[in-house]
Amino acid sequence: MTTRAVVTGVGHYLPDRVVENAEFEATLDTSDAWIRSRSGIERRHFAAEGQTTSDLATRAARAALTDAGLEPDDIDAIIVATSTADLTFPSVATMVQAELRMMHGFAFDVQAVCAGFIYALSTANSMIISGQAKRILVIGAETFSRIMDWTDRGTCVLFGDGAGALILEPQEGEGTGADRGILATDLNSDGRYRDILYVDGGVSTQNTGFLRMQGKEVFRHAVEKLASTATTALAKAGLNSDQIDWVVPHQANIRIIAGTAKKLGLSMDRVVVTVQDHGNTSAASIPLALSVGKARGQIKPGDLVVTEAIGGGLAWGAVVLRW
Ligand code: UT7
């Protein structure tokens, strides 16, 4: 028998305020047509004034708990993937723990920018397999609107705010690719590329800073590295891309999503796409897409799902799981 970390609940939260592409036309030299054709984005949600990442994360967590039919007391660990924490410390995860009135277990954040949820899932998987925790709430939550330079049309039209959450718990499998749960993970980073996607501020530089991106350069790395990490993770699970039911990619750009699917030999009807409605929500994009994909009736129990993401670092990776 092999212990597998199985998804038993999923949920998400999007702030009320929806901003259509056309809204940017008033303040920037841009157009709805440019944003749609270059990125696939049509609209995004922005957090209300005073609304923080922990607030979004807590709402997504509650939705996942409801989906699983569980109470906060049933959870023994919380991992939040975020690059836009409310405060320098404590972690968003401990804030969620307090909001949920969970008075046991442990909580911490993981920061791998847009690949953050992949890193958090992989960490949670290791903790479940090693018996360090039983039921883990894994959350991706971001307020990237707080680190936008509103005069930079190359970045500020691309990002949005939101949160998604999963609950993972152990189940015994046969040790084959037919098991439910996480079957393989693949993590990568290469710090030589820090200058193509970064925030030009932080605690030890004494200002919050704004997101800076050389979009074309990031794009150049994205398709190849995403297809490669997905293929590696599938091989670790003893599976190949023909067996995929759904690819749930990081939602940054429809052209990256389509290019990666093509490299994997998959048609777009096997890809969950939410980028048109959410924009790029960094670490929140995959759990948001998993939750929306399930709600749409796309992802069903037993489906083979491959998630993949790349972002600042560069950091990238993939997780293969059977829903
Ligand atoms: O989640 C983390 C990972 N991030 C990503 O995956 C993002 C990866 N990159 C991208 O998605 C794309 O590179 C972008 C959507 C950011 C840009 O698309 P592109 O096709 O690579 O365009 P570009 O940066 O080469 O820009 C083409 C032109 C430029 O004008 P010139 O130099 O050709 O005159 C830009 O100045 O488009 C211009 N441009 C815009 N025009 C209207 C850039 N942003 C805008 C804009 N509206 N918002």
mmCIF file of N, CA, C and O in Angstrom, residues 143-218:
data_model
loop_
_atom_site.group_PDB
_atom_site.id
_atom_site.type_symbol
_atom_site.label_atom_id
_atom_site.label_comp_id
_atom_site.label_asym_id
_atom_site.label_seq_id
_atom_site.Cartn_x
_atom_site.Cartn_y
_atom_site.Cartn_z
ATOM 1 N N THR A 143 -2.975 39.487 -3.712
ATOM 2 C CA THR A 143 -3.511 40.818 -4.055
ATOM 3 C C THR A 143 -2.429 41.529 -4.883
ATOM 4 O O THR A 143 -1.799 42.479 -4.402
ATOM 5 N N PHE A 144 -2.219 41.059 -6.106
ATOM 6 C CA PHE A 144 -1.180 41.650 -6.962
ATOM 7 C C PHE A 144 -1.519 43.080 -7.364
ATOM 8 O O PHE A 144 -0.644 43.828 -7.783
ATOM 9 N N SER A 145 -2.803 43.475 -7.218
ATOM 10 C CA SER A 145 -3.146 44.867 -7.530
ATOM 11 C C SER A 145 -2.351 45.833 -6.651
ATOM 12 O O SER A 145 -2.168 46.995 -7.010
ATOM 13 N N ARG A 146 -1.867 45.346 -5.493
ATOM 14 C CA ARG A 146 -1.123 46.212 -4.565
ATOM 15 C C ARG A 146 0.329 46.457 -5.007
ATOM 16 O O ARG A 146 0.989 47.325 -4.439
ATOM 17 N N ILE A 147 0.813 45.665 -5.961
ATOM 18 C CA ILE A 147 2.213 45.860 -6.397
ATOM 19 C C ILE A 147 2.290 46.224 -7.884
ATOM 20 O O ILE A 147 3.302 45.992 -8.539
ATOM 21 N N MET A 148 1.169 46.789 -8.400
ATOM 22 C CA MET A 148 1.163 47.229 -9.796
ATOM 23 C C MET A 148 1.643 48.670 -9.905
ATOM 24 O O MET A 148 1.257 49.525 -9.091
ATOM 25 N N ASP A 149 2.433 48.937 -10.922
ATOM 26 C CA ASP A 149 2.760 50.306 -11.315
ATOM 27 C C ASP A 149 1.709 50.676 -12.364
ATOM 28 O O ASP A 149 1.748 50.193 -13.500
ATOM 29 N N TRP A 150 0.760 51.524 -11.969
ATOM 30 C CA TRP A 150 -0.398 51.805 -12.838
ATOM 31 C C TRP A 150 -0.033 52.637 -14.066
ATOM 32 O O TRP A 150 -0.896 52.934 -14.884
ATOM 33 N N THR A 151 1.238 53.026 -14.157
ATOM 34 C CA THR A 151 1.676 53.729 -15.370
ATOM 35 C C THR A 151 2.375 52.775 -16.342
ATOM 36 O O THR A 151 2.756 53.177 -17.433
ATOM 37 N N ASP A 152 2.582 51.529 -15.951
ATOM 38 C CA ASP A 152 3.295 50.560 -16.795
ATOM 39 C C ASP A 152 2.289 49.647 -17.509
ATOM 40 O O ASP A 152 1.837 48.650 -16.947
ATOM 41 N N ARG A 153 1.970 49.989 -18.757
ATOM 42 C CA ARG A 153 0.947 49.221 -19.490
ATOM 43 C C ARG A 153 1.396 47.779 -19.788
ATOM 44 O O ARG A 153 0.566 46.917 -20.063
ATOM 45 N N GLY A 154 2.693 47.532 -19.714
ATOM 46 C CA GLY A 154 3.206 46.179 -19.988
ATOM 47 C C GLY A 154 2.945 45.196 -18.861
ATOM 48 O O GLY A 154 3.123 43.984 -19.037
ATOM 49 N N THR A 155 2.546 45.700 -17.678
ATOM 50 C CA THR A 155 2.272 44.779 -16.559
ATOM 51 C C THR A 155 0.888 44.984 -15.920
ATOM 52 O O THR A 155 0.214 44.010 -15.618
ATOM 53 N N CYS A 156 0.464 46.251 -15.744
ATOM 54 C CA CYS A 156 -0.695 46.470 -14.862
ATOM 55 C C CYS A 156 -2.012 45.958 -15.441
ATOM 56 O O CYS A 156 -2.965 45.764 -14.692
ATOM 57 N N VAL A 157 -2.051 45.706 -16.750
ATOM 58 C CA VAL A 157 -3.297 45.194 -17.350
ATOM 59 C C VAL A 157 -3.386 43.658 -17.245
ATOM 60 O O VAL A 157 -4.404 43.080 -17.630
ATOM 61 N N LEU A 158 -2.329 43.032 -16.728
ATOM 62 C CA LEU A 158 -2.257 41.564 -16.797
ATOM 63 C C LEU A 158 -2.675 40.843 -15.514
ATOM 64 O O LEU A 158 -3.021 39.665 -15.557
ATOM 65 N N PHE A 159 -2.609 41.544 -14.368
ATOM 66 C CA PHE A 159 -2.740 40.831 -13.093
ATOM 67 C C PHE A 159 -4.077 41.107 -12.395
ATOM 68 O O PHE A 159 -4.724 42.127 -12.651
ATOM 69 N N GLY A 160 -4.465 40.188 -11.514
ATOM 70 C CA GLY A 160 -5.706 40.323 -10.757
ATOM 71 C C GLY A 160 -5.551 39.731 -9.367
ATOM 72 O O GLY A 160 -4.489 39.182 -9.023
ATOM 73 N N ASP A 161 -6.594 39.849 -8.564
ATOM 74 C CA ASP A 161 -6.591 39.370 -7.178
ATOM 75 C C ASP A 161 -7.557 38.184 -7.029
ATOM 76 O O ASP A 161 -8.583 38.125 -7.729
ATOM 77 N N GLY A 162 -7.281 37.308 -6.088
ATOM 78 C CA GLY A 162 -8.189 36.182 -5.835
ATOM 79 C C GLY A 162 -7.533 35.148 -4.941
ATOM 80 O O GLY A 162 -6.384 35.300 -4.516
ATOM 81 N N ALA A 163 -8.288 34.097 -4.657
ATOM 82 C CA ALA A 163 -7.770 33.014 -3.809
ATOM 83 C C ALA A 163 -8.490 31.709 -4.123
ATOM 84 O O ALA A 163 -9.669 31.708 -4.465
ATOM 85 N N GLY A 164 -7.755 30.621 -4.000
ATOM 86 C CA GLY A 164 -8.340 29.292 -4.154
ATOM 87 C C GLY A 164 -7.751 28.379 -3.090
ATOM 88 O O GLY A 164 -6.644 28.633 -2.593
ATOM 89 N N ALA A 165 -8.488 27.344 -2.723
ATOM 90 C CA ALA A 165 -8.021 26.455 -1.647
ATOM 91 C C ALA A 165 -8.396 25.000 -1.928
ATOM 92 O O ALA A 165 -9.448 24.731 -2.518
ATOM 93 N N LEU A 166 -7.531 24.113 -1.481
ATOM 94 C CA LEU A 166 -7.778 22.668 -1.566
ATOM 95 C C LEU A 166 -7.602 22.063 -0.190
ATOM 96 O O LEU A 166 -6.812 22.561 0.604
ATOM 97 N N ILE A 167 -8.279 20.956 0.053
ATOM 98 C CA ILE A 167 -7.996 20.165 1.250
ATOM 99 C C ILE A 167 -7.417 18.839 0.784
ATOM 100 O O ILE A 167 -7.971 18.187 -0.123
ATOM 101 N N LEU A 168 -6.286 18.484 1.379
ATOM 102 C CA LEU A 168 -5.634 17.212 1.046
ATOM 103 C C LEU A 168 -5.670 16.323 2.274
ATOM 104 O O LEU A 168 -5.417 16.789 3.389
ATOM 105 N N GLU A 169 -5.952 15.035 2.072
ATOM 106 C CA GLU A 169 -5.856 14.091 3.182
ATOM 107 C C GLU A 169 -5.380 12.732 2.700
ATOM 108 O O GLU A 169 -5.499 12.422 1.518
ATOM 109 N N PRO A 170 -4.806 11.930 3.606
ATOM 110 C CA PRO A 170 -4.213 10.667 3.163
ATOM 111 C C PRO A 170 -5.247 9.583 2.881
ATOM 112 O O PRO A 170 -6.231 9.456 3.607
ATOM 113 N N GLN A 171 -5.007 8.861 1.800
ATOM 114 C CA GLN A 171 -5.769 7.632 1.520
ATOM 115 C C GLN A 171 -4.765 6.606 1.022
ATOM 116 O O GLN A 171 -3.772 6.968 0.401
ATOM 117 N N GLU A 172 -5.059 5.344 1.281
ATOM 118 C CA GLU A 172 -4.138 4.301 0.823
ATOM 119 C C GLU A 172 -4.428 3.934 -0.628
ATOM 120 O O GLU A 172 -5.578 3.754 -1.021
ATOM 121 N N GLY A 173 -3.371 3.864 -1.439
ATOM 122 C CA GLY A 173 -3.506 3.463 -2.834
ATOM 123 C C GLY A 173 -2.685 2.214 -3.104
ATOM 124 O O GLY A 173 -2.048 1.659 -2.205
ATOM 125 N N GLU A 174 -2.692 1.810 -4.365
ATOM 126 C CA GLU A 174 -1.963 0.595 -4.766
ATOM 127 C C GLU A 174 -0.518 0.906 -5.159
ATOM 128 O O GLU A 174 0.257 0.008 -5.465
ATOM 129 N N GLY A 175 -0.200 2.209 -5.262
ATOM 130 C CA GLY A 175 1.146 2.574 -5.708
ATOM 131 C C GLY A 175 1.251 2.643 -7.218
ATOM 132 O O GLY A 175 2.352 2.639 -7.776
ATOM 133 N N THR A 176 0.112 2.726 -7.895
ATOM 134 C CA THR A 176 0.120 2.830 -9.363
ATOM 135 C C THR A 176 -0.480 4.169 -9.793
ATOM 136 O O THR A 176 -1.065 4.897 -8.984
ATOM 137 N N GLY A 177 -0.374 4.439 -11.095
ATOM 138 C CA GLY A 177 -0.935 5.663 -11.662
ATOM 139 C C GLY A 177 -2.453 5.684 -11.640
ATOM 140 O O GLY A 177 -3.067 6.713 -11.951
ATOM 141 N N ALA A 178 -3.068 4.565 -11.261
ATOM 142 C CA ALA A 178 -4.532 4.521 -11.171
ATOM 143 C C ALA A 178 -5.032 5.029 -9.820
ATOM 144 O O ALA A 178 -6.234 5.256 -9.636
ATOM 145 N N ASP A 179 -4.119 5.239 -8.855
ATOM 146 C CA ASP A 179 -4.527 5.721 -7.523
ATOM 147 C C ASP A 179 -5.109 7.117 -7.614
ATOM 148 O O ASP A 179 -4.718 7.913 -8.468
ATOM 149 N N ARG A 180 -6.005 7.447 -6.690
ATOM 150 C CA ARG A 180 -6.417 8.840 -6.526
ATOM 151 C C ARG A 180 -5.339 9.578 -5.752
ATOM 152 O O ARG A 180 -4.554 8.964 -5.030
ATOM 153 N N GLY A 181 -5.277 10.894 -5.911
ATOM 154 C CA GLY A 181 -4.344 11.714 -5.150
ATOM 155 C C GLY A 181 -3.140 12.152 -5.955
ATOM 156 O O GLY A 181 -3.081 11.955 -7.170
ATOM 157 N N ILE A 182 -2.194 12.783 -5.248
ATOM 158 C CA ILE A 182 -0.995 13.293 -5.919
ATOM 159 C C ILE A 182 -0.101 12.106 -6.285
ATOM 160 O O ILE A 182 0.277 11.294 -5.439
ATOM 161 N N LEU A 183 0.228 12.024 -7.561
ATOM 162 C CA LEU A 183 1.001 10.884 -8.082
ATOM 163 C C LEU A 183 2.461 11.254 -8.288
ATOM 164 O O LEU A 183 3.335 10.376 -8.219
ATOM 165 N N ALA A 184 2.738 12.524 -8.589
ATOM 166 C CA ALA A 184 4.130 12.954 -8.769
ATOM 167 C C ALA A 184 4.204 14.472 -8.748
ATOM 168 O O ALA A 184 3.231 15.156 -9.082
ATOM 169 N N THR A 185 5.379 14.970 -8.356
ATOM 170 C CA THR A 185 5.614 16.417 -8.406
ATOM 171 C C THR A 185 6.994 16.666 -9.011
ATOM 172 O O THR A 185 7.863 15.796 -8.959
ATOM 173 N N ASP A 186 7.167 17.853 -9.590
ATOM 174 C CA ASP A 186 8.470 18.216 -10.158
ATOM 175 C C ASP A 186 8.694 19.709 -9.906
ATOM 176 O O ASP A 186 7.880 20.526 -10.334
ATOM 177 N N LEU A 187 9.731 20.050 -9.163
ATOM 178 C CA LEU A 187 10.016 21.452 -8.825
ATOM 179 C C LEU A 187 11.349 21.878 -9.427
ATOM 180 O O LEU A 187 12.308 21.101 -9.421
ATOM 181 N N ASN A 188 11.407 23.129 -9.903
ATOM 182 C CA ASN A 188 12.636 23.656 -10.499
ATOM 183 C C ASN A 188 12.753 25.141 -10.193
ATOM 184 O O ASN A 188 11.743 25.841 -10.111
ATOM 185 N N SER A 189 13.992 25.630 -10.132
ATOM 186 C CA SER A 189 14.204 27.082 -10.127
ATOM 187 C C SER A 189 15.574 27.376 -10.714
ATOM 188 O O SER A 189 16.446 26.506 -10.752
ATOM 189 N N ASP A 190 15.721 28.622 -11.183
ATOM 190 C CA ASP A 190 17.012 29.064 -11.706
ATOM 191 C C ASP A 190 17.144 30.557 -11.415
ATOM 192 O O ASP A 190 16.580 31.393 -12.126
ATOM 193 N N GLY A 191 17.865 30.856 -10.344
ATOM 194 C CA GLY A 191 17.968 32.224 -9.832
ATOM 195 C C GLY A 191 18.728 33.191 -10.730
ATOM 196 O O GLY A 191 18.716 34.398 -10.474
ATOM 197 N N ARG A 192 19.339 32.684 -11.787
ATOM 198 C CA ARG A 192 20.041 33.600 -12.707
ATOM 199 C C ARG A 192 19.071 34.529 -13.428
ATOM 200 O O ARG A 192 19.464 35.548 -13.972
ATOM 201 N N TYR A 193 17.776 34.164 -13.435
ATOM 202 C CA TYR A 193 16.802 34.952 -14.203
ATOM 203 C C TYR A 193 16.021 35.951 -13.344
ATOM 204 O O TYR A 193 14.930 36.369 -13.713
ATOM 205 N N ARG A 194 16.574 36.363 -12.199
ATOM 206 C CA ARG A 194 15.819 37.241 -11.283
ATOM 207 C C ARG A 194 15.389 38.536 -11.953
ATOM 208 O O ARG A 194 14.347 39.090 -11.626
ATOM 209 N N ASP A 195 16.186 39.032 -12.913
ATOM 210 C CA ASP A 195 15.903 40.358 -13.473
ATOM 211 C C ASP A 195 14.761 40.392 -14.490
ATOM 212 O O ASP A 195 14.341 41.477 -14.888
ATOM 213 N N ILE A 196 14.260 39.258 -14.929
ATOM 214 C CA ILE A 196 13.200 39.324 -15.940
ATOM 215 C C ILE A 196 11.794 39.375 -15.314
ATOM 216 O O ILE A 196 10.820 39.661 -15.992
ATOM 217 N N LEU A 197 11.727 39.099 -14.000
ATOM 218 C CA LEU A 197 10.436 39.176 -13.310
ATOM 219 C C LEU A 197 10.707 39.318 -11.811
ATOM 220 O O LEU A 197 11.171 38.368 -11.181
ATOM 221 N N TYR A 198 10.462 40.520 -11.274
ATOM 222 C CA TYR A 198 10.792 40.753 -9.872
ATOM 223 C C TYR A 198 9.997 41.964 -9.360
ATOM 224 O O TYR A 198 9.359 42.675 -10.151
ATOM 225 N N VAL A 199 10.045 42.176 -8.051
ATOM 226 C CA VAL A 199 9.491 43.390 -7.451
ATOM 227 C C VAL A 199 10.675 44.231 -6.986
ATOM 228 O O VAL A 199 11.576 43.710 -6.314
ATOM 229 N N ASP A 200 10.679 45.522 -7.357
ATOM 230 C CA ASP A 200 11.848 46.352 -7.085
ATOM 231 C C ASP A 200 11.808 46.981 -5.689
ATOM 232 O O ASP A 200 12.143 48.150 -5.514
ATOM 233 N N GLY A 201 11.383 46.204 -4.708
ATOM 234 C CA GLY A 201 11.385 46.672 -3.322
ATOM 235 C C GLY A 201 11.123 45.502 -2.394
ATOM 236 O O GLY A 201 10.804 44.393 -2.848
ATOM 237 N N GLY A 202 11.248 45.751 -1.098
ATOM 238 C CA GLY A 202 11.029 44.695 -0.113
ATOM 239 C C GLY A 202 11.498 45.192 1.236
ATOM 240 O O GLY A 202 11.946 46.334 1.358
ATOM 241 N N VAL A 203 11.391 44.330 2.247
ATOM 242 C CA VAL A 203 11.684 44.761 3.614
ATOM 243 C C VAL A 203 13.099 45.317 3.722
ATOM 244 O O VAL A 203 13.309 46.418 4.209
ATOM 245 N N SER A 204 14.093 44.586 3.226
ATOM 246 C CA SER A 204 15.464 45.028 3.473
ATOM 247 C C SER A 204 15.910 46.113 2.503
ATOM 248 O O SER A 204 16.992 46.661 2.640
ATOM 249 N N THR A 205 15.042 46.445 1.522
ATOM 250 C CA THR A 205 15.343 47.612 0.683
ATOM 251 C C THR A 205 14.432 48.784 1.041
ATOM 252 O O THR A 205 14.461 49.826 0.394
ATOM 253 N N GLN A 206 13.592 48.570 2.076
ATOM 254 C CA GLN A 206 12.826 49.668 2.695
ATOM 255 C C GLN A 206 11.756 50.311 1.811
ATOM 256 O O GLN A 206 11.481 51.483 1.959
ATOM 257 N N ASN A 207 11.198 49.578 0.858
ATOM 258 C CA ASN A 207 9.976 50.059 0.203
ATOM 259 C C ASN A 207 9.249 48.855 -0.377
ATOM 260 O O ASN A 207 9.850 47.802 -0.585
ATOM 261 N N THR A 208 7.955 49.012 -0.599
ATOM 262 C CA THR A 208 7.172 47.852 -1.059
ATOM 263 C C THR A 208 7.539 47.475 -2.476
ATOM 264 O O THR A 208 7.648 46.299 -2.804
ATOM 265 N N GLY A 209 7.712 48.474 -3.336
ATOM 266 C CA GLY A 209 8.126 48.212 -4.704
ATOM 267 C C GLY A 209 6.975 47.845 -5.626
ATOM 268 O O GLY A 209 5.818 47.680 -5.200
ATOM 269 N N PHE A 210 7.312 47.768 -6.912
ATOM 270 C CA PHE A 210 6.340 47.412 -7.951
ATOM 271 C C PHE A 210 6.859 46.220 -8.755
ATOM 272 O O PHE A 210 8.073 46.045 -8.899
ATOM 273 N N LEU A 211 5.911 45.488 -9.318
ATOM 274 C CA LEU A 211 6.289 44.353 -10.162
ATOM 275 C C LEU A 211 6.930 44.863 -11.453
ATOM 276 O O LEU A 211 6.412 45.789 -12.074
ATOM 277 N N ARG A 212 8.057 44.282 -11.814
ATOM 278 C CA ARG A 212 8.755 44.623 -13.059
ATOM 279 C C ARG A 212 8.916 43.341 -13.870
ATOM 280 O O ARG A 212 9.311 42.310 -13.323
ATOM 281 N N MET A 213 8.591 43.425 -15.152
ATOM 282 C CA MET A 213 8.662 42.192 -15.967
ATOM 283 C C MET A 213 9.126 42.502 -17.376
ATOM 284 O O MET A 213 8.639 43.441 -18.003
ATOM 285 N N GLN A 214 10.043 41.687 -17.855
ATOM 286 C CA GLN A 214 10.367 41.690 -19.283
ATOM 287 C C GLN A 214 9.501 40.579 -19.893
ATOM 288 O O GLN A 214 9.912 39.412 -19.951
ATOM 289 N N GLY A 215 8.287 40.966 -20.285
ATOM 290 C CA GLY A 215 7.283 39.980 -20.687
ATOM 291 C C GLY A 215 7.752 39.013 -21.763
ATOM 292 O O GLY A 215 7.540 37.799 -21.675
ATOM 293 N N LYS A 216 8.403 39.560 -22.761
ATOM 294 C CA LYS A 216 8.830 38.716 -23.892
ATOM 295 C C LYS A 216 9.827 37.649 -23.439
ATOM 296 O O LYS A 216 9.791 36.503 -23.890
ATOM 297 N N GLU A 217 10.734 38.051 -22.532
ATOM 298 C CA GLU A 217 11.745 37.112 -22.021
ATOM 299 C C GLU A 217 11.083 35.991 -21.212
ATOM 300 O O GLU A 217 11.424 34.821 -21.341
ATOM 301 N N VAL A 218 10.125 36.387 -20.338
ATOM 302 C CA VAL A 218 9.435 35.380 -19.528
ATOM 303 C C VAL A 218 8.685 34.427 -20.455
ATOM 304 O O VAL A 218 8.722 33.198 -20.288
#
